[in-house]
mmCIF file of C-alpha atoms and ligand atoms in Angstrom:
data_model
loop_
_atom_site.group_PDB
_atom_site.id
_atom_site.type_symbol
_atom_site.label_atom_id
_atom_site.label_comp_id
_atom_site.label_asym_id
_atom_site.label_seq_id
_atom_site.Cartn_x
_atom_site.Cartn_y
_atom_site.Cartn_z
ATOM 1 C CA UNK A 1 77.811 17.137 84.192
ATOM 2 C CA UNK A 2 75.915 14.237 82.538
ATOM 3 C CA UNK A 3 74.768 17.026 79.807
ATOM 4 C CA UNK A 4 78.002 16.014 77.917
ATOM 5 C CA UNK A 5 77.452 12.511 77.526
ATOM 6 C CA UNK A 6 75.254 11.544 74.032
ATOM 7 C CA UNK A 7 72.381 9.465 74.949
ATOM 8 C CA UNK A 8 70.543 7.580 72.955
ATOM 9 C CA UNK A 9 67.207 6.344 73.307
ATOM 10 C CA UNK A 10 66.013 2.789 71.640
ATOM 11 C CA UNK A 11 62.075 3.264 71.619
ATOM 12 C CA UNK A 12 58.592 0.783 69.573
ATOM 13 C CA UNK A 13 55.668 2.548 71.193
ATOM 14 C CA UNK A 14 53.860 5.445 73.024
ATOM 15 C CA UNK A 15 57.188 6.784 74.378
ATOM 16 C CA UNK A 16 55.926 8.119 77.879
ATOM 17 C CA UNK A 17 59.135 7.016 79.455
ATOM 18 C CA UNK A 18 61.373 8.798 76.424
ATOM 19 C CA UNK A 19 58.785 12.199 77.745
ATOM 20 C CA UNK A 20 60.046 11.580 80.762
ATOM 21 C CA UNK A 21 63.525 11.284 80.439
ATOM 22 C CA UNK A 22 63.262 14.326 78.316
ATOM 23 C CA UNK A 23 61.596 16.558 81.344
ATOM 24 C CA UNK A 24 64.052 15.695 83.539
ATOM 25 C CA UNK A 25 66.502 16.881 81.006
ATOM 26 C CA UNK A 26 68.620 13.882 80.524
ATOM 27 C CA UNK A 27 71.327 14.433 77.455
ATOM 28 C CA UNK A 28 68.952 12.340 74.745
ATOM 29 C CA UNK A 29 71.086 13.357 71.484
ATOM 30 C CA UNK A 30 69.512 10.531 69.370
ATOM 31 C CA UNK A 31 66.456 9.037 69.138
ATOM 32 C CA UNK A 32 66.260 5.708 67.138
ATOM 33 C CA UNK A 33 63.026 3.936 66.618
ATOM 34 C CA UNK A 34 62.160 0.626 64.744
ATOM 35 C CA UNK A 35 59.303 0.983 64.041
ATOM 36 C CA UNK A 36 56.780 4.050 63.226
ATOM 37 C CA UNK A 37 55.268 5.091 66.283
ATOM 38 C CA UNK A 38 54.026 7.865 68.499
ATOM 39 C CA UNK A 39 57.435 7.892 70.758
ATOM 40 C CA UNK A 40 59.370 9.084 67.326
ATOM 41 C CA UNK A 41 56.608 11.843 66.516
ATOM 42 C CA UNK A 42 57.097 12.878 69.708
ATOM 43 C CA UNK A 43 60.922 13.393 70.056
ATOM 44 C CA UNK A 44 60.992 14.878 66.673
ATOM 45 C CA UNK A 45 58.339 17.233 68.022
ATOM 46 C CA UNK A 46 60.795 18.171 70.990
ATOM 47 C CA UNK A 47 64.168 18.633 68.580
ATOM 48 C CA UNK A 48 65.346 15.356 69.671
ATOM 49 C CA UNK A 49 67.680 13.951 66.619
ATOM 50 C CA UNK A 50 65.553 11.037 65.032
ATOM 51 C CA UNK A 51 66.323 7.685 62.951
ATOM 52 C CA UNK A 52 63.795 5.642 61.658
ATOM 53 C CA UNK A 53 65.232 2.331 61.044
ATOM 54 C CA UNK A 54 62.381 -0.603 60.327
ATOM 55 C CA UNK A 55 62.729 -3.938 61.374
ATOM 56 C CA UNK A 56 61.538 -6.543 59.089
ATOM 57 C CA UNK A 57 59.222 -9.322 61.240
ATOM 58 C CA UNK A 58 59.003 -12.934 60.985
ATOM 59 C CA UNK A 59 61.328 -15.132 59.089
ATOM 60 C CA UNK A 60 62.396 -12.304 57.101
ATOM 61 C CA UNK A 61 63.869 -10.775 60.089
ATOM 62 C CA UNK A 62 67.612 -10.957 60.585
ATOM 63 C CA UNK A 63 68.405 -10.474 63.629
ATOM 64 C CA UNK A 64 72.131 -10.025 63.524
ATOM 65 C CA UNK A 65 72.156 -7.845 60.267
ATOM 66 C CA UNK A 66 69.616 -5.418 62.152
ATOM 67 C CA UNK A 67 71.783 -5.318 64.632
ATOM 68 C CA UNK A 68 75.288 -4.647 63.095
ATOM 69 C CA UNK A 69 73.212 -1.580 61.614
ATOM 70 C CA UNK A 70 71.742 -0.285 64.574
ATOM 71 C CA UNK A 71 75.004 -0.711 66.503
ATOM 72 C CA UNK A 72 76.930 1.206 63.339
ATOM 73 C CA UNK A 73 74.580 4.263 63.363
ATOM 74 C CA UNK A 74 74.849 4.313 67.274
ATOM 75 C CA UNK A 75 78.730 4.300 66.760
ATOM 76 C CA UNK A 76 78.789 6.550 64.283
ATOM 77 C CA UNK A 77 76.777 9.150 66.404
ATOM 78 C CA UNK A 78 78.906 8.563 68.913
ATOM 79 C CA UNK A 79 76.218 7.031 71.791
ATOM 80 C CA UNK A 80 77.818 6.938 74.438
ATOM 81 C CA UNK A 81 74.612 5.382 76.731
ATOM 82 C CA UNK A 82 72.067 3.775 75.502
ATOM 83 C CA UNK A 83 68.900 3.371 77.400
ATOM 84 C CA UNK A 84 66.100 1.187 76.131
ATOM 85 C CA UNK A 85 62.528 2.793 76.533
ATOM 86 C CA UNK A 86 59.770 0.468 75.351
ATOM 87 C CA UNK A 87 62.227 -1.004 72.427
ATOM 88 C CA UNK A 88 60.252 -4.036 71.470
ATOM 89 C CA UNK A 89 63.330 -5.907 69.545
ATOM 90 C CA UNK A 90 65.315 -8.277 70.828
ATOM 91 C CA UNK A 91 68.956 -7.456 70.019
ATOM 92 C CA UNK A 92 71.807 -10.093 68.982
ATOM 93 C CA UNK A 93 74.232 -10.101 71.544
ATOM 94 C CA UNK A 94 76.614 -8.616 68.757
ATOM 95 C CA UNK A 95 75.771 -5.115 70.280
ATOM 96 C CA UNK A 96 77.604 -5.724 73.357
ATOM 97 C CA UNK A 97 80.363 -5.998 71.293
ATOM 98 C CA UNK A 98 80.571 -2.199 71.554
ATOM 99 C CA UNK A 99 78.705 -1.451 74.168
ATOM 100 C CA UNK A 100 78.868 -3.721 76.957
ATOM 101 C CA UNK A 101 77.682 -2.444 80.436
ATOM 102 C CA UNK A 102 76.491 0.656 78.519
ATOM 103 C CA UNK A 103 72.515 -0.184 78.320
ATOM 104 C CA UNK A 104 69.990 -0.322 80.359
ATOM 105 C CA UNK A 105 66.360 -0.727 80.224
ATOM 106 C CA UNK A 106 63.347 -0.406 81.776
ATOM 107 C CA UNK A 107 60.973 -3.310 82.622
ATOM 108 C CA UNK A 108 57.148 -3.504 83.873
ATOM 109 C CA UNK A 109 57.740 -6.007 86.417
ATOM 110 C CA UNK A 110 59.831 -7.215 89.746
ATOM 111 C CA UNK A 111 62.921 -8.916 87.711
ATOM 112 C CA UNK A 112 63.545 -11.553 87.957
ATOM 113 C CA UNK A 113 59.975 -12.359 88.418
ATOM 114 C CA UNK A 114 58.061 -11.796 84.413
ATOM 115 C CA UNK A 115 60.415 -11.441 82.092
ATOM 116 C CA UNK A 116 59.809 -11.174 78.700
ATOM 117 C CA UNK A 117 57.287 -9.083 76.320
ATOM 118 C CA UNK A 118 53.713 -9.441 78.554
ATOM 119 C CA UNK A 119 55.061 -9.036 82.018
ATOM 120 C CA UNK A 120 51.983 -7.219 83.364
ATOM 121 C CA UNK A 121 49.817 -9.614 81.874
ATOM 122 C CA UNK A 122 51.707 -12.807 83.251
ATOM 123 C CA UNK A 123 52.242 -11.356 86.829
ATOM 124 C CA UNK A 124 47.729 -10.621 86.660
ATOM 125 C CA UNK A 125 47.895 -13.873 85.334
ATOM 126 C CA UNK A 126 49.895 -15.405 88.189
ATOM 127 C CA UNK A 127 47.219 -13.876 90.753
ATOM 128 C CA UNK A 128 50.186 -11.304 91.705
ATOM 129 C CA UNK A 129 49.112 -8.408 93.900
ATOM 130 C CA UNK A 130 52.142 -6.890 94.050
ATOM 131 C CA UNK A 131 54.391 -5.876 90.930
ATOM 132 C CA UNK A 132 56.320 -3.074 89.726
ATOM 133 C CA UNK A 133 59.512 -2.161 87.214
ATOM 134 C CA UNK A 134 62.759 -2.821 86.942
ATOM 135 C CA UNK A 135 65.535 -1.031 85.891
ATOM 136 C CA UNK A 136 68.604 -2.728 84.909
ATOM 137 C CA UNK A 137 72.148 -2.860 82.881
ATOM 138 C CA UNK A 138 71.628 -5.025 79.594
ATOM 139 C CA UNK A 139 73.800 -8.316 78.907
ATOM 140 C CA UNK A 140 73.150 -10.969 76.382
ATOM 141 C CA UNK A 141 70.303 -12.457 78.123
ATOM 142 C CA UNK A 142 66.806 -10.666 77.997
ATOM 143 C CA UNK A 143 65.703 -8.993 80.846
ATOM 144 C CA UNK A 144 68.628 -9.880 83.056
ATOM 145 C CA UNK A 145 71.312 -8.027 83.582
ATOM 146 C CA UNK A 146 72.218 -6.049 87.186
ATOM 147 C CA UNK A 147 69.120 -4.476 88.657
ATOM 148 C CA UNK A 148 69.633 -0.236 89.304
ATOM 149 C CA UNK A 149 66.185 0.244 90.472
ATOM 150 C CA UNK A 150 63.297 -1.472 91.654
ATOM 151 C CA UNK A 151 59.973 0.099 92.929
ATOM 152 C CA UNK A 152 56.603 -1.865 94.210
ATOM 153 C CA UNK A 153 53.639 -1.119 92.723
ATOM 154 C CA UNK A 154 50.811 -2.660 94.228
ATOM 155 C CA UNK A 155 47.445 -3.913 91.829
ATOM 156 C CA UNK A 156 43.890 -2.181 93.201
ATOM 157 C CA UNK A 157 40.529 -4.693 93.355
ATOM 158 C CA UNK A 158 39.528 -3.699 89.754
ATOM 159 C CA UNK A 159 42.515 -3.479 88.096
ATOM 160 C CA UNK A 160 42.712 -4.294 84.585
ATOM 161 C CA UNK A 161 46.019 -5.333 83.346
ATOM 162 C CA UNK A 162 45.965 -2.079 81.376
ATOM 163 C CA UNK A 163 45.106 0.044 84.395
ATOM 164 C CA UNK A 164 47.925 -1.327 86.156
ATOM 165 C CA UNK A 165 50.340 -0.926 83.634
ATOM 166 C CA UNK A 166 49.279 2.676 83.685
ATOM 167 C CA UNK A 167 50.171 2.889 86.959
ATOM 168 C CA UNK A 168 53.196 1.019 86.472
ATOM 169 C CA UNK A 169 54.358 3.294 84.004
ATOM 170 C CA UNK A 170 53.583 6.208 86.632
ATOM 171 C CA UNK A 171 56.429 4.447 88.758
ATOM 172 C CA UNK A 172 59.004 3.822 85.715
ATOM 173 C CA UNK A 173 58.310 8.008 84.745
ATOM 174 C CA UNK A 174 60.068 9.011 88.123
ATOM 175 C CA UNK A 175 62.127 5.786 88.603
ATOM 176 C CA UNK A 176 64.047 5.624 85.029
ATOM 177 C CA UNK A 177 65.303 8.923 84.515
ATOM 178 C CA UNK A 178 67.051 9.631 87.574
ATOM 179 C CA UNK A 179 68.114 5.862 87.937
ATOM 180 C CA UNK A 180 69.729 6.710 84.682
ATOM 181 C CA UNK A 181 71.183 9.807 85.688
ATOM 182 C CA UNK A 182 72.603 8.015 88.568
ATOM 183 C CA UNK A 183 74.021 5.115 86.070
ATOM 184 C CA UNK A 184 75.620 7.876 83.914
ATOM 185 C CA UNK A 185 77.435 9.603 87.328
ATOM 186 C CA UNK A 186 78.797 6.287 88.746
ATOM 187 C CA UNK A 187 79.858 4.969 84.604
ATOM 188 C CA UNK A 188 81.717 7.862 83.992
ATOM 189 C CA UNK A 189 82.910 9.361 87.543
ATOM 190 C CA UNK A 190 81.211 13.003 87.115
HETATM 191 C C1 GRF B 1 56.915 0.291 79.529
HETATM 192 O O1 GRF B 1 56.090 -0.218 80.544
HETATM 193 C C2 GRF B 1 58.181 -0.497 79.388
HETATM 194 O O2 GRF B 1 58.701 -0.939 80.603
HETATM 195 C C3 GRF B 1 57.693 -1.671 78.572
HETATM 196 O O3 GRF B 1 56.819 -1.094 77.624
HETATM 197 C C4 GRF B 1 56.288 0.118 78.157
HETATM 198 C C5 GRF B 1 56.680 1.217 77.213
HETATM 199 O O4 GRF B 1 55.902 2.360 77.405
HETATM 200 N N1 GRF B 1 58.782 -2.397 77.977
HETATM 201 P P1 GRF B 1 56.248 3.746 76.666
HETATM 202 O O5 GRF B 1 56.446 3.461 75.179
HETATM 203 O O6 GRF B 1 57.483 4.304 77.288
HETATM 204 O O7 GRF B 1 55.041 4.608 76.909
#
């Protein structure tokens, strides 16, 4: 069953997609945020194990030293699966070091179309009438990596980028956790 393998979620923000994945009861045994936000009240709030650990921004940020630590306390906890949920830090690609193959993440656009931190606002942008989310395995490169997942959802005359994130975040609720489910099945043959 994929209840034995540790999950851990990587989250920066509201932390509707870590809800979901916890209502569709995927194994999330750590919670790691790095930044304060409502996604780590949240998991705390449903017994989810949770790690605080700030990242400094600008040129005081080290990239590589954040790194080595997250990827030490996600070793030492044993992660087995790490899915990304709204994790607003760009990793060095010393995590795949240890865990290669074993991320994934979800994104608010059609990958490879809008990578990057404002997809929803550079696909309005564009003039796009069609978007949706992505989910994929992590590799070095941001936002590339092989695509899991992929579901259309179309912008309404009088959307607001906001309103159709919304909805976009509708479609990644029901698309990531069983698309990580699935992952978690197929990785480790249950
Ligand atoms: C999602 O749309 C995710 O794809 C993007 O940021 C949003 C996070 O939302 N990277 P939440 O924190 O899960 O509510």
């Amino acid at each position: 069953m994929h209840s034995d393998i540790s999950l851990a979620a990587l989250v920066s923000g509201e932390g509707t997609n870590l809800e979901a994945m916890l209502d569709y009861g995927l194994p999330v045994k750590l919670v790691i945020a790095d930044r304060p936000c409502k996604a780590l009240f949240m998991a705390g709030r449903r017994g989810a194990e949770c790690i605080l650990m700030p990242r400094a921004f600008g040129s005081r940020f080290d990239r590589a030293v954040y790194t080595k630590s997250l990827r030490a306390v996600l070793a030492h906890h044993r992660s087995e699966v790490i899915a990304c949920a709204g994790f607003m830090t760009v990793l060095d690609a010393l995590i795949f070091e240890r865990f290669a193959g074993l991320m994934v993440n979800t994104h608010p656009s059609l990958l490879p179309k809008y990578p990057g931190a404002h997809a929803v606002h550079d696909a309005y942008a564009a003039g796009e009438w069609e978007s949706g989310c992505t989910v994929h395995v992590m590799t070095a490169l941001v936002d590339t990596g092989p695509i899991l997942a992929q579901r259309r959802v179309p912008r309404v005359p009088g959307d607001t980028v906001e309103s159709w994130h919304q909805r976009i975040k509708v479609a990644e609720h029901q698309l990531y956790p069983r698309t990580i489910a699935e992952f978690i099945r197929t990785r480790f043959c249950l």
